[in-house]
């Protein structure tokens, strides 16, 4: 650096110091919501993953408030984000299917902030958050990076947006998203086998094809399964609904070609997923350093969450859209306040992702639209009590399932569309053929099935009331 | 791993957004990590023998099949030619390698290999690319040959 350039820098620094000392204009407040698509809660260190699995998230949890029992309201990207943005259950927005969107005029977190004069932007990795699906309400800028892409694309774009927004006078909100943890878990090529370096089995042949992961059921891989005959609303090839039913039949048919998955195969698949989570964490590390260098962490609220988890054959399936379980709905939720205020707290109460929007509006002292059904937990973030709300988290799936959990027990009711009168009737009657109940305290894959008839009626009543949208009985 | 597969130019290795973020660091011999915590975590993950550097054997032991088709070759990451990857080289290389590009390239290479294995050169005309009976349209492929859009899960 030349002497004159050095002098300019020194003068600029002195001016900055003077401005701060004299109480000069504070930078506008900021809010960053980061959605790490498909990141299950137990894939991160603070919630049970081994040390070194997610060093950045471990650090952020030490600087923020970690909600240990946060649940998504759906097990797929589109309905879950619709619920997150609107603070409503997916079925309250419309039929829970591939066409689910945010109805025009429905208040969202972004639209509420925009109405209050905030600058709002989103950088998403397309796919099921593509603009055409209509989840962009309230975002003044909605940038679609590469479809089904990585933080590698969205983090730099997000930082670019952030730099522009911070140059203005208005407060701002950025939503940032990636699919790093989504099937086929092969984005980090050079780290691919780091969880299982000795693996040489047949799963190496399928790791680049997402549909191969959909051809697995009950520890079998069906190489001749006719997968991928449907296209969804954004034109992506997806597994046809009947494919799942076909596998449940084929699994018991000896004449059908199927490859048994060994323990080593399963460990490799789970290792791939864990490595994908690690790769996402690396990019969060890049983002974190860039935010820190800009001073963003001093004046902004940062939220990190996931829209759903992932089933890794614990319940028979790969991917996340087959069943409503802890593995597919229990997600990370960390809120870091400016300067890391109150950092390191762990909240044990059950919360839902629909609580996020009212909580963030509450933190800013902004009005919370009446349509928002979640609980404002801003007092909890400021060190107050974290109770309130039903103490039960609800989730809904496209394939005619609803589920409720109190963090210890989970009840799932199936056989009718979520939100339909037929489903409500099933929940009211608790038809044994349609209801399943588990003890989930031992973790995903170790659930213990319970007999509904002999289980604590008060607890069942609470889960049932939550599914019916009623308060505690 | 063939030598040809390993020799990928640095220009092909680095994705444009990663390149934009990492700036000049990515294509120069890396001296110090730009993101020290990230580089340290990467090294701990990839360094199998604990000597705080990564040699080619360690690197290829972890690479998924086809991983060098779109980038990620050891020679491209070893910018100082030392034969080992430092923290800085790992960081610059892995963060700048476009993972989606790599996956698509690997998938295309795999399908090309399947096609070559299934269809001898003297066979008659094949069906339409992407159709069930066409090249690349295997039972689980879901995509035909010829650069069909990436397949997405849900």
Coordinates of C-alpha atoms in Angstrom, one line a residue:
Chain A
X1 CA 0.0 0.0 0.0
X2 CA 1.4 3.5 -0.8
X3 CA 1.9 6.1 1.8
X4 CA -0.9 8.3 0.5
X5 CA -3.3 5.4 0.3
X6 CA -2.4 4.4 3.9
X7 CA -3.1 7.9 4.9
X8 CA -6.5 7.9 3.4
X9 CA -7.4 4.7 5.1
X10 CA -6.2 6.1 8.5
X11 CA -8.3 9.2 8.0
X12 CA -11.3 7.2 7.1
X13 CA -10.9 5.0 10.2
X14 CA -10.5 8.1 12.3
X15 CA -13.7 9.5 10.9
X16 CA -15.5 6.3 11.5
X17 CA -14.3 6.2 15.1
X18 CA -15.4 9.7 15.6
X19 CA -18.9 9.0 14.1
X20 CA -19.4 6.1 16.4
X21 CA -18.1 7.9 19.5
X22 CA -20.4 10.9 18.8
X23 CA -23.4 8.6 18.4
X24 CA -23.6 9.0 14.7
X25 CA -26.3 7.3 12.6
X26 CA -26.6 3.6 13.4
X27 CA -26.8 1.2 10.5
X28 CA -30.3 0.1 9.7
X29 CA -31.4 -3.1 11.4
X30 CA -31.1 -6.2 9.4
X31 CA -32.7 -9.6 9.4
X32 CA -31.3 -12.7 7.7
X33 CA -33.3 -16.0 7.5
X34 CA -31.3 -18.9 6.2
X35 CA -33.1 -22.1 5.1
X36 CA -30.8 -25.1 4.8
X37 CA -33.1 -27.3 2.8
X38 CA -33.4 -30.9 4.0
X39 CA -31.3 -30.5 7.2
X40 CA -32.5 -32.8 9.9
X41 CA -32.0 -31.7 13.5
X42 CA -29.8 -34.5 14.6
X43 CA -27.4 -33.8 11.7
X44 CA -26.0 -30.8 13.5
X45 CA -23.6 -31.0 16.4
X46 CA -25.6 -29.2 19.0
X47 CA -28.5 -31.6 18.5
X48 CA -26.6 -34.9 18.6
X49 CA -24.3 -35.2 15.6
X50 CA -20.6 -36.0 16.3
X51 CA -18.1 -33.2 16.9
X52 CA -16.8 -31.9 13.6
X53 CA -20.1 -32.6 11.8
X54 CA -21.1 -28.9 11.7
X55 CA -18.5 -26.7 13.3
X56 CA -20.2 -23.5 12.1
X57 CA -23.6 -24.3 13.4
X58 CA -22.0 -25.4 16.7
X59 CA -20.5 -21.9 16.9
X60 CA -23.7 -20.1 15.9
X61 CA -25.6 -22.1 18.5
X62 CA -23.1 -20.8 21.1
X63 CA -23.8 -17.3 20.0
X64 CA -27.6 -17.7 19.6
X65 CA -30.7 -19.3 21.0
X66 CA -31.1 -22.9 20.0
X67 CA -34.6 -24.3 19.9
X68 CA -34.1 -28.0 20.6
X69 CA -37.6 -29.1 19.7
X70 CA -38.5 -27.1 16.5
X71 CA -40.7 -28.9 14.0
X72 CA -41.6 -28.1 10.4
X73 CA -45.2 -28.0 9.3
X74 CA -44.6 -30.2 6.3
X75 CA -42.1 -32.8 5.1
X76 CA -41.6 -31.1 1.7
X77 CA -40.0 -27.8 0.6
X78 CA -43.0 -26.1 -1.0
X79 CA -45.6 -26.5 1.7
X80 CA -43.1 -26.0 4.5
X81 CA -41.8 -22.7 3.2
X82 CA -45.4 -21.5 2.5
X83 CA -46.2 -22.2 6.2
X84 CA -42.9 -20.6 7.3
X85 CA -43.6 -17.4 5.3
X86 CA -47.3 -17.1 6.2
X87 CA -47.3 -18.6 9.7
X88 CA -50.2 -20.8 8.7
X89 CA -50.5 -24.5 8.4
X90 CA -50.2 -25.7 4.8
X91 CA -53.8 -26.9 4.7
X92 CA -55.0 -23.4 5.7
X93 CA -53.5 -22.1 2.4
X94 CA -55.2 -24.6 0.2
X95 CA -55.2 -28.3 -0.7
X96 CA -51.9 -29.8 0.4
X97 CA -50.6 -30.9 -3.1
X98 CA -48.0 -30.0 -5.7
X99 CA -50.0 -26.8 -6.6
X100 CA -50.0 -25.4 -3.1
X101 CA -49.0 -21.8 -3.1
X102 CA -49.6 -18.6 -1.0
X103 CA -53.0 -17.2 -2.0
X104 CA -52.9 -13.6 -3.2
X105 CA -53.2 -11.0 -0.4
X106 CA -52.1 -13.4 2.3
X107 CA -49.8 -11.6 4.7
X108 CA -46.3 -13.0 4.9
X109 CA -43.2 -12.1 6.9
X110 CA -41.8 -10.4 3.9
X111 CA -44.9 -8.5 3.0
X112 CA -45.4 -7.4 6.5
X113 CA -41.8 -6.0 6.6
X114 CA -42.2 -4.4 3.2
X115 CA -45.3 -2.7 4.4
X116 CA -43.3 -1.3 7.3
X117 CA -40.7 0.2 4.9
X118 CA -38.2 -2.6 4.9
X119 CA -36.3 -3.7 1.9
X120 CA -36.9 -7.4 1.3
X121 CA -35.0 -9.8 -0.8
X122 CA -34.6 -13.5 -1.3
X123 CA -31.9 -15.6 -3.0
X124 CA -33.2 -19.1 -3.5
X125 CA -31.9 -22.2 -5.2
X126 CA -35.0 -22.5 -7.4
X127 CA -36.7 -25.9 -7.5
X128 CA -39.6 -25.9 -5.2
X129 CA -39.0 -22.3 -4.3
X130 CA -39.1 -21.2 -8.0
X131 CA -40.9 -17.9 -8.5
X132 CA -43.5 -19.6 -10.6
X133 CA -44.8 -21.4 -7.6
X134 CA -45.9 -18.1 -6.0
X135 CA -44.0 -18.2 -2.7
X136 CA -42.3 -14.9 -3.5
X137 CA -45.1 -12.6 -2.1
X138 CA -43.6 -9.6 -0.3
X139 CA -40.1 -10.0 -1.6
X140 CA -39.2 -6.9 -3.6
X141 CA -36.3 -8.9 -5.2
X142 CA -36.5 -12.6 -5.6
X143 CA -33.3 -14.1 -7.1
X144 CA -33.3 -17.7 -8.4
X145 CA -29.9 -19.1 -8.5
X146 CA -29.2 -22.4 -10.1
X147 CA -32.0 -24.9 -9.8
X148 CA -31.5 -27.3 -6.9
X149 CA -28.2 -25.5 -6.3
X150 CA -25.8 -25.0 -3.5
X151 CA -24.8 -22.2 -1.1
X152 CA -21.9 -22.0 -3.4
X153 CA -24.2 -20.1 -5.8
X154 CA -26.6 -18.4 -3.3
X155 CA -24.1 -17.2 -0.7
X156 CA -22.2 -14.9 -3.1
X157 CA -25.5 -13.6 -4.6
X158 CA -26.9 -13.1 -1.1
X159 CA -23.8 -11.1 0.0
X160 CA -24.1 -9.0 -3.1
X161 CA -27.7 -8.2 -2.3
X162 CA -26.8 -7.5 1.3
X163 CA -24.1 -5.0 0.3
X164 CA -26.6 -3.1 -1.8
X165 CA -29.3 -3.2 0.8
X166 CA -26.9 -2.0 3.6
X167 CA -25.9 1.0 1.5
X168 CA -29.5 2.3 1.7
X169 CA -31.3 3.9 4.6
X170 CA -34.1 1.3 5.0
X171 CA -34.0 -1.7 7.3
X172 CA -33.7 -4.9 5.3
X173 CA -34.5 -8.6 5.3
X174 CA -32.7 -11.3 3.3
X175 CA -33.9 -14.9 2.9
X176 CA -31.2 -17.2 1.8
X177 CA -31.7 -20.9 0.7
X178 CA -29.8 -23.9 -0.7
X179 CA -30.3 -27.6 -1.5
X180 CA -26.9 -28.8 -0.3
X181 CA -28.4 -31.5 1.8
X182 CA -31.0 -32.7 -0.7
X183 CA -30.7 -36.0 -2.6
X184 CA -28.5 -37.2 -4.2
X185 CA -26.1 -35.8 -1.5
X186 CA -23.3 -35.7 -4.0
X187 CA -22.6 -32.0 -4.3
X188 CA -19.4 -32.2 -2.3
X189 CA -17.6 -34.5 -4.7
X190 CA -14.3 -34.3 -3.1
X191 CA -15.6 -35.0 0.3
X192 CA -18.1 -37.7 -0.8
X193 CA -16.7 -40.6 1.0
X194 CA -15.1 -38.8 3.9
X195 CA -17.6 -40.4 6.3
X196 CA -17.0 -43.9 4.9
X197 CA -13.6 -43.8 3.1
X198 CA -13.2 -47.5 2.7
X199 CA -16.6 -48.0 1.0
X200 CA -16.4 -49.7 -2.4
X201 CA -19.9 -51.1 -2.8
X202 CA -22.7 -50.8 -5.4
X203 CA -24.1 -47.6 -4.0
X204 CA -21.2 -45.8 -5.7
X205 CA -22.9 -46.4 -9.0
X206 CA -26.1 -44.6 -8.1
X207 CA -24.9 -41.5 -6.2
X208 CA -25.4 -39.0 -9.0
X209 CA -29.0 -39.9 -9.8
X210 CA -31.6 -38.6 -7.4
X211 CA -34.2 -41.0 -8.6
X212 CA -32.1 -43.9 -7.5
X213 CA -32.6 -42.8 -3.9
X214 CA -36.3 -43.0 -4.5
X215 CA -36.0 -46.6 -5.5
X216 CA -35.2 -47.8 -2.0
X217 CA -37.5 -49.3 0.5
X218 CA -37.0 -51.5 3.5
X219 CA -33.3 -52.0 2.9
X220 CA -33.7 -53.0 -0.7
X221 CA -32.8 -51.1 -3.9
X222 CA -35.1 -51.8 -6.8
X223 CA -33.0 -51.3 -10.0
X224 CA -35.9 -51.8 -12.3
X225 CA -38.5 -49.7 -10.5
X226 CA -40.2 -47.3 -13.0
X227 CA -39.4 -44.1 -11.2
X228 CA -39.8 -40.6 -12.3
X229 CA -42.7 -40.6 -14.6
X230 CA -44.3 -37.4 -13.2
X231 CA -43.4 -33.8 -13.6
X232 CA -44.2 -31.3 -10.9
X233 CA -45.4 -27.7 -11.1
X234 CA -41.9 -26.5 -12.1
X235 CA -41.4 -29.3 -14.7
X236 CA -39.0 -31.3 -12.6
X237 CA -39.2 -35.1 -12.8
X238 CA -40.4 -36.5 -9.6
X239 CA -41.3 -39.9 -8.3
X240 CA -44.9 -40.9 -9.1
X241 CA -47.0 -41.5 -6.1
X242 CA -47.8 -45.0 -7.2
X243 CA -44.1 -45.9 -7.1
X244 CA -44.1 -46.0 -3.3
X245 CA -47.0 -48.4 -3.3
X246 CA -45.4 -50.5 -5.9
X247 CA -42.3 -50.9 -3.7
X248 CA -44.3 -52.0 -0.7
X249 CA -45.7 -54.8 -2.9
X250 CA -42.4 -55.7 -4.6
X251 CA -40.6 -56.0 -1.3
X252 CA -42.5 -59.3 -0.7
X253 CA -42.3 -60.7 -4.2
X254 CA -39.3 -63.0 -4.6
X255 CA -39.5 -62.8 -8.4
X256 CA -38.8 -59.1 -8.4
X257 CA -35.2 -58.1 -8.8
X258 CA -34.0 -56.3 -5.8
X259 CA -30.6 -55.6 -4.3
X260 CA -30.4 -56.0 -0.5
X261 CA -28.7 -53.1 1.1
X262 CA -26.0 -54.1 3.5
X263 CA -25.0 -52.3 6.7
X264 CA -22.1 -50.9 4.7
X265 CA -24.4 -49.6 2.0
X266 CA -26.7 -47.9 4.5
X267 CA -23.7 -46.5 6.3
X268 CA -22.4 -45.1 3.0
X269 CA -25.8 -43.5 2.2
X270 CA -26.1 -42.0 5.7
X271 CA -22.5 -40.8 5.5
X272 CA -23.2 -39.1 2.2
X273 CA -26.0 -37.2 3.8
X274 CA -23.8 -36.3 6.8
X275 CA -21.2 -35.1 4.4
X276 CA -23.7 -32.9 2.6
X277 CA -24.7 -31.4 5.9
X278 CA -21.0 -30.8 6.6
X279 CA -20.6 -29.1 3.2
X280 CA -23.6 -26.8 3.8
X281 CA -21.9 -26.0 7.1
X282 CA -18.7 -25.0 5.4
X283 CA -20.6 -22.5 3.3
X284 CA -22.3 -21.2 6.4
X285 CA -18.8 -20.7 7.7
X286 CA -17.9 -18.6 4.7
X287 CA -21.1 -16.6 5.1
X288 CA -20.5 -16.1 8.8
X289 CA -17.0 -14.7 8.3
X290 CA -18.2 -12.4 5.5
X291 CA -21.1 -11.2 7.7
X292 CA -18.7 -10.7 10.6
X293 CA -16.3 -8.7 8.4
X294 CA -19.1 -6.4 7.3
X295 CA -20.3 -5.8 10.9
X296 CA -23.7 -7.4 10.0
X297 CA -23.6 -9.6 13.1
X298 CA -23.5 -6.5 15.3
X299 CA -26.8 -5.1 14.2
X300 CA -28.8 -7.9 12.6
X301 CA -30.9 -10.8 13.7
X302 CA -29.9 -14.1 11.9
X303 CA -32.1 -17.1 11.9
X304 CA -31.0 -20.5 10.7
X305 CA -33.5 -23.3 10.1
X306 CA -34.5 -26.0 7.8
X307 CA -37.8 -26.6 6.0
X308 CA -37.8 -30.4 6.7
X309 CA -35.5 -33.2 7.6
X310 CA -34.7 -36.4 5.8
X311 CA -35.5 -40.1 6.2
X312 CA -32.4 -42.3 5.9
X313 CA -34.1 -45.7 5.8
X314 CA -35.0 -45.6 9.5
X315 CA -38.6 -45.9 8.6
X316 CA -38.2 -47.8 5.4
X317 CA -37.7 -44.9 3.1
X318 CA -35.1 -42.5 1.7
X319 CA -35.9 -38.9 1.0
X320 CA -38.4 -37.0 3.1
X321 CA -41.9 -37.0 1.6
X322 CA -43.2 -40.5 2.6
X323 CA -43.9 -40.3 6.3
X324 CA -44.3 -37.7 9.0
X325 CA -41.6 -38.6 11.5
X326 CA -39.1 -36.8 13.6
X327 CA -36.4 -37.5 11.0
X328 CA -38.5 -35.7 8.4
X329 CA -39.9 -32.8 10.5
X330 CA -37.6 -32.2 13.5
X331 CA -35.4 -29.4 12.2
X332 CA -32.7 -27.0 13.5
X333 CA -33.8 -23.6 14.6
X334 CA -31.2 -21.1 15.8
X335 CA -31.9 -17.4 16.3
X336 CA -28.8 -15.1 16.8
X337 CA -29.6 -11.7 18.1
X338 CA -27.4 -8.7 17.3
X339 CA -24.0 -9.0 19.0
X340 CA -24.8 -12.5 20.1
X341 CA -27.1 -11.3 23.0
X342 CA -28.3 -14.1 25.2
X343 CA -26.1 -16.5 23.2
X344 CA -25.8 -20.1 24.3
X345 CA -29.4 -20.6 25.5
X346 CA -31.2 -23.8 24.7
X347 CA -34.9 -23.8 24.6
X348 CA -36.6 -27.1 25.3
X349 CA -40.2 -26.1 24.7
X350 CA -41.8 -27.4 21.5
X351 CA -42.0 -24.7 18.8
X352 CA -43.2 -24.7 15.2
X353 CA -41.7 -23.0 12.1
X354 CA -44.9 -21.0 11.9
X355 CA -43.7 -19.3 15.1
X356 CA -40.8 -17.8 13.2
X357 CA -42.7 -15.0 11.3
X358 CA -44.6 -13.6 14.3
X359 CA -41.5 -13.9 16.5
X360 CA -39.4 -11.8 14.1
X361 CA -42.1 -9.2 13.7
X362 CA -42.5 -9.1 17.5
X363 CA -38.8 -8.6 17.9
X364 CA -39.0 -5.5 15.7
X365 CA -42.1 -4.3 17.4
X366 CA -44.1 -4.5 14.3
X367 CA -47.8 -5.6 14.2
X368 CA -48.4 -9.2 13.7
X369 CA -51.2 -9.9 11.1
X370 CA -54.2 -11.7 12.5
X371 CA -53.9 -14.5 10.0
X372 CA -50.6 -15.6 11.4
X373 CA -51.3 -18.6 13.5
X374 CA -47.9 -19.1 15.1
X375 CA -46.8 -18.0 18.5
X376 CA -44.7 -14.8 19.0
X377 CA -41.7 -16.0 21.0
X378 CA -39.8 -12.8 21.0
X379 CA -40.1 -12.5 24.8
X380 CA -38.4 -15.9 25.0
X381 CA -35.5 -14.7 22.9
X382 CA -35.1 -11.7 25.1
X383 CA -34.6 -14.0 28.1
X384 CA -38.2 -14.4 29.2
X385 CA -40.3 -17.5 29.5
X386 CA -40.6 -19.7 26.5
X387 CA -43.9 -21.4 27.2
X388 CA -47.1 -20.5 25.5
X389 CA -48.8 -22.1 22.6
X390 CA -50.1 -25.6 22.5
X391 CA -46.8 -27.3 23.4
X392 CA -47.5 -29.5 20.4
X393 CA -46.1 -29.2 16.9
X394 CA -48.2 -30.2 13.9
X395 CA -47.2 -31.4 10.4
X396 CA -49.0 -32.2 7.2
X397 CA -48.1 -34.3 4.2
X398 CA -49.4 -34.5 0.6
X399 CA -50.0 -38.2 0.9
X400 CA -53.0 -37.9 3.3
X401 CA -51.2 -37.8 6.6
X402 CA -51.2 -35.4 9.6
X403 CA -49.1 -35.7 12.6
X404 CA -48.6 -34.1 16.0
X405 CA -45.8 -34.3 18.6
X406 CA -45.2 -33.0 22.0
X407 CA -41.5 -33.7 21.7
X408 CA -41.8 -37.1 23.4
X409 CA -44.7 -38.8 21.7
X410 CA -45.9 -38.6 18.1
X411 CA -49.4 -39.4 16.8
X412 CA -50.0 -39.7 13.1
X413 CA -53.4 -40.0 11.4
X414 CA -53.7 -41.0 7.8
X415 CA -56.3 -41.8 5.1
X416 CA -57.7 -38.4 4.2
X417 CA -56.3 -35.1 2.8
X418 CA -54.9 -32.8 5.5
X419 CA -57.3 -30.1 6.4
X420 CA -60.3 -31.9 4.9
X421 CA -63.5 -32.7 6.9
X422 CA -62.8 -36.4 6.3
X423 CA -59.4 -36.0 8.1
X424 CA -61.0 -34.0 10.9
X425 CA -63.6 -36.8 11.4
X426 CA -60.8 -39.4 11.5
X427 CA -58.9 -37.4 14.1
X428 CA -62.1 -36.9 16.2
X429 CA -62.9 -40.6 16.1
X430 CA -59.2 -41.7 16.5
X431 CA -60.0 -44.7 14.3
X432 CA -57.4 -47.3 15.3
X433 CA -56.9 -48.3 11.7
X434 CA -55.9 -44.8 10.8
X435 CA -53.9 -43.8 13.9
X436 CA -50.4 -44.6 14.9
X437 CA -48.7 -43.6 18.1
X438 CA -45.0 -43.7 19.0
X439 CA -42.6 -42.9 21.8
X440 CA -40.0 -40.9 20.1
X441 CA -37.6 -40.2 23.0
X442 CA -35.0 -42.7 21.9
X443 CA -34.4 -40.9 18.5
X444 CA -35.2 -41.6 14.9
X445 CA -35.3 -45.2 14.0
X446 CA -35.7 -46.3 17.6
X447 CA -39.3 -45.2 18.0
X448 CA -41.4 -47.5 20.0
X449 CA -45.0 -48.2 18.8
X450 CA -47.6 -47.7 21.5
X451 CA -51.1 -49.0 21.9
X452 CA -53.5 -46.1 21.6
X453 CA -56.1 -47.7 23.8
X454 CA -53.9 -48.1 26.8
X455 CA -51.9 -44.9 26.5
X456 CA -52.3 -41.8 28.7
X457 CA -55.7 -40.3 27.6
X458 CA -54.7 -36.8 28.6
X459 CA -51.7 -36.9 26.4
X460 CA -53.6 -38.4 23.5
X461 CA -56.2 -35.7 24.0
X462 CA -53.6 -32.9 23.7
X463 CA -52.2 -34.3 20.5
X464 CA -55.7 -34.8 19.1
X465 CA -56.8 -31.3 20.1
X466 CA -53.8 -29.8 18.3
X467 CA -54.6 -31.7 15.2
X468 CA -58.1 -30.4 15.3
X469 CA -56.9 -26.8 15.9
X470 CA -58.3 -26.7 19.3
X471 CA -56.7 -25.6 22.6
X472 CA -55.7 -28.1 25.2
X473 CA -58.7 -30.0 26.5
Chain B
X1 CA -8.5 -42.9 -12.3
X2 CA -6.9 -42.2 -15.6
X3 CA -4.3 -39.4 -15.9
X4 CA -6.6 -37.7 -18.4
X5 CA -9.4 -37.6 -15.9
X6 CA -7.2 -36.1 -13.4
X7 CA -5.9 -33.3 -15.6
X8 CA -8.5 -30.7 -15.4
X9 CA -7.5 -27.1 -16.0
X10 CA -8.0 -24.7 -13.2
X11 CA -10.2 -22.6 -15.4
X12 CA -12.6 -25.5 -15.7
X13 CA -12.4 -26.3 -12.1
X14 CA -13.7 -23.1 -10.6
X15 CA -17.3 -22.2 -10.7
X16 CA -18.1 -18.6 -11.6
X17 CA -19.8 -17.7 -8.3
X18 CA -17.2 -19.3 -6.2
X19 CA -14.6 -17.6 -8.3
X20 CA -16.3 -14.3 -7.7
X21 CA -16.4 -14.8 -4.0
X22 CA -12.9 -16.1 -3.6
X23 CA -11.5 -13.6 -6.1
X24 CA -8.0 -14.0 -7.2
X25 CA -7.2 -16.4 -4.4
X26 CA -8.8 -19.3 -6.3
X27 CA -6.6 -19.3 -9.3
X28 CA -3.3 -18.4 -7.7
X29 CA -1.1 -20.7 -5.7
X30 CA -2.9 -20.5 -2.4
X31 CA -0.8 -19.0 0.5
X32 CA -3.1 -18.7 3.4
X33 CA -6.7 -19.6 3.8
X34 CA -9.2 -16.8 3.3
X35 CA -11.7 -18.5 5.6
X36 CA -9.4 -20.1 8.3
X37 CA -12.2 -21.8 10.3
X38 CA -13.6 -23.3 7.1
X39 CA -10.2 -24.4 5.9
X40 CA -9.4 -26.0 9.2
X41 CA -12.6 -28.0 9.3
X42 CA -12.0 -29.1 5.7
X43 CA -8.5 -30.3 6.5
X44 CA -9.7 -32.2 9.6
X45 CA -12.3 -33.9 7.4
X46 CA -10.1 -34.9 4.5
X47 CA -6.7 -35.5 6.2
X48 CA -6.9 -39.2 6.9
X49 CA -3.4 -39.8 8.4
X50 CA -3.2 -36.6 10.5
X51 CA -0.2 -35.0 8.9
X52 CA -2.1 -31.8 8.2
X53 CA -1.8 -32.1 4.5
X54 CA -3.6 -34.1 1.9
X55 CA -1.8 -36.2 -0.7
X56 CA -3.3 -37.5 -3.9
X57 CA -4.1 -41.0 -2.4
X58 CA -6.0 -39.5 0.5
X59 CA -7.8 -37.2 -1.9
X60 CA -8.9 -39.8 -4.4
X61 CA -9.9 -42.1 -1.6
X62 CA -12.7 -39.7 -0.7
X63 CA -13.7 -38.5 -4.2
X64 CA -17.0 -39.8 -5.5
X65 CA -17.0 -41.5 -8.9
X66 CA -16.9 -39.1 -11.8
X67 CA -15.9 -36.3 -9.5
X68 CA -13.1 -35.0 -11.7
X69 CA -15.3 -34.8 -14.8
X70 CA -16.4 -31.3 -14.0
X71 CA -13.6 -30.2 -11.7
X72 CA -12.1 -31.3 -8.4
X73 CA -9.0 -33.0 -9.9
X74 CA -6.1 -33.1 -7.5
X75 CA -3.7 -31.6 -10.0
X76 CA -6.0 -28.6 -10.4
X77 CA -6.2 -28.0 -6.7
X78 CA -2.5 -28.4 -6.1
X79 CA -1.7 -24.9 -7.3
X80 CA 1.9 -24.8 -6.0
X81 CA 2.7 -28.2 -7.5
X82 CA 4.0 -29.5 -4.2
X83 CA 2.2 -32.8 -4.5
X84 CA 0.2 -32.1 -1.3
X85 CA -2.8 -30.0 -0.6
X86 CA -2.5 -27.4 2.1
X87 CA -5.4 -25.9 4.0
X88 CA -5.4 -22.9 1.7
X89 CA -5.4 -25.1 -1.4
X90 CA -8.2 -27.3 -0.1
X91 CA -10.3 -24.3 0.7
X92 CA -9.7 -22.5 -2.6
X93 CA -10.2 -25.6 -4.6
X94 CA -13.2 -27.1 -2.9
X95 CA -15.2 -24.0 -2.3
X96 CA -14.6 -22.8 -5.9
X97 CA -15.5 -26.1 -7.5
X98 CA -19.1 -25.9 -8.7
X99 CA -20.7 -28.9 -7.1
X100 CA -23.8 -28.9 -9.3
X101 CA -21.7 -28.7 -12.4
X102 CA -19.7 -31.6 -11.2
X103 CA -22.7 -33.7 -10.4
X104 CA -24.3 -33.1 -13.8
X105 CA -21.0 -33.9 -15.5
X106 CA -20.6 -37.1 -13.5
X107 CA -24.2 -38.1 -14.4
X108 CA -23.6 -37.4 -18.1
X109 CA -20.4 -39.4 -18.0
X110 CA -22.0 -42.3 -16.2
X111 CA -24.8 -42.4 -18.8
X112 CA -22.4 -42.3 -21.6
X113 CA -20.6 -45.2 -20.2
X114 CA -23.8 -47.1 -19.8
X115 CA -24.8 -46.3 -23.3
X116 CA -21.4 -47.5 -24.6
X117 CA -21.7 -50.7 -22.7
X118 CA -25.3 -51.4 -23.8
X119 CA -25.1 -50.6 -27.4
X120 CA -22.4 -52.1 -29.6
X121 CA -21.3 -49.8 -32.5
X122 CA -22.7 -52.1 -35.2
X123 CA -26.2 -52.0 -33.7
X124 CA -29.1 -50.4 -35.7
X125 CA -30.6 -47.0 -35.0
X126 CA -31.7 -46.4 -31.5
X127 CA -34.8 -44.8 -30.2
X128 CA -35.3 -41.2 -29.3
X129 CA -32.9 -39.9 -26.6
X130 CA -34.7 -39.9 -23.3
X131 CA -37.4 -42.4 -24.4
X132 CA -37.7 -45.7 -22.5
X133 CA -36.1 -47.5 -25.3
X134 CA -33.6 -44.8 -26.3
X135 CA -30.1 -44.3 -25.2
X136 CA -29.7 -43.3 -21.6
X137 CA -33.3 -44.2 -20.8
X138 CA -32.5 -47.0 -18.3
X139 CA -35.1 -48.2 -15.7
X140 CA -34.0 -45.7 -13.1
X141 CA -32.5 -43.0 -15.3
X142 CA -35.5 -40.8 -15.5
X143 CA -33.6 -38.7 -18.0
X144 CA -32.6 -39.3 -21.5
X145 CA -29.2 -38.7 -22.9
X146 CA -28.3 -35.4 -24.4
X147 CA -28.5 -33.0 -21.5
X148 CA -32.0 -33.3 -20.3
X149 CA -32.9 -31.0 -17.3
X150 CA -31.5 -32.1 -14.0
X151 CA -33.8 -34.5 -12.1
X152 CA -35.1 -33.2 -8.8
X153 CA -36.4 -34.9 -5.8
X154 CA -39.1 -33.3 -3.8

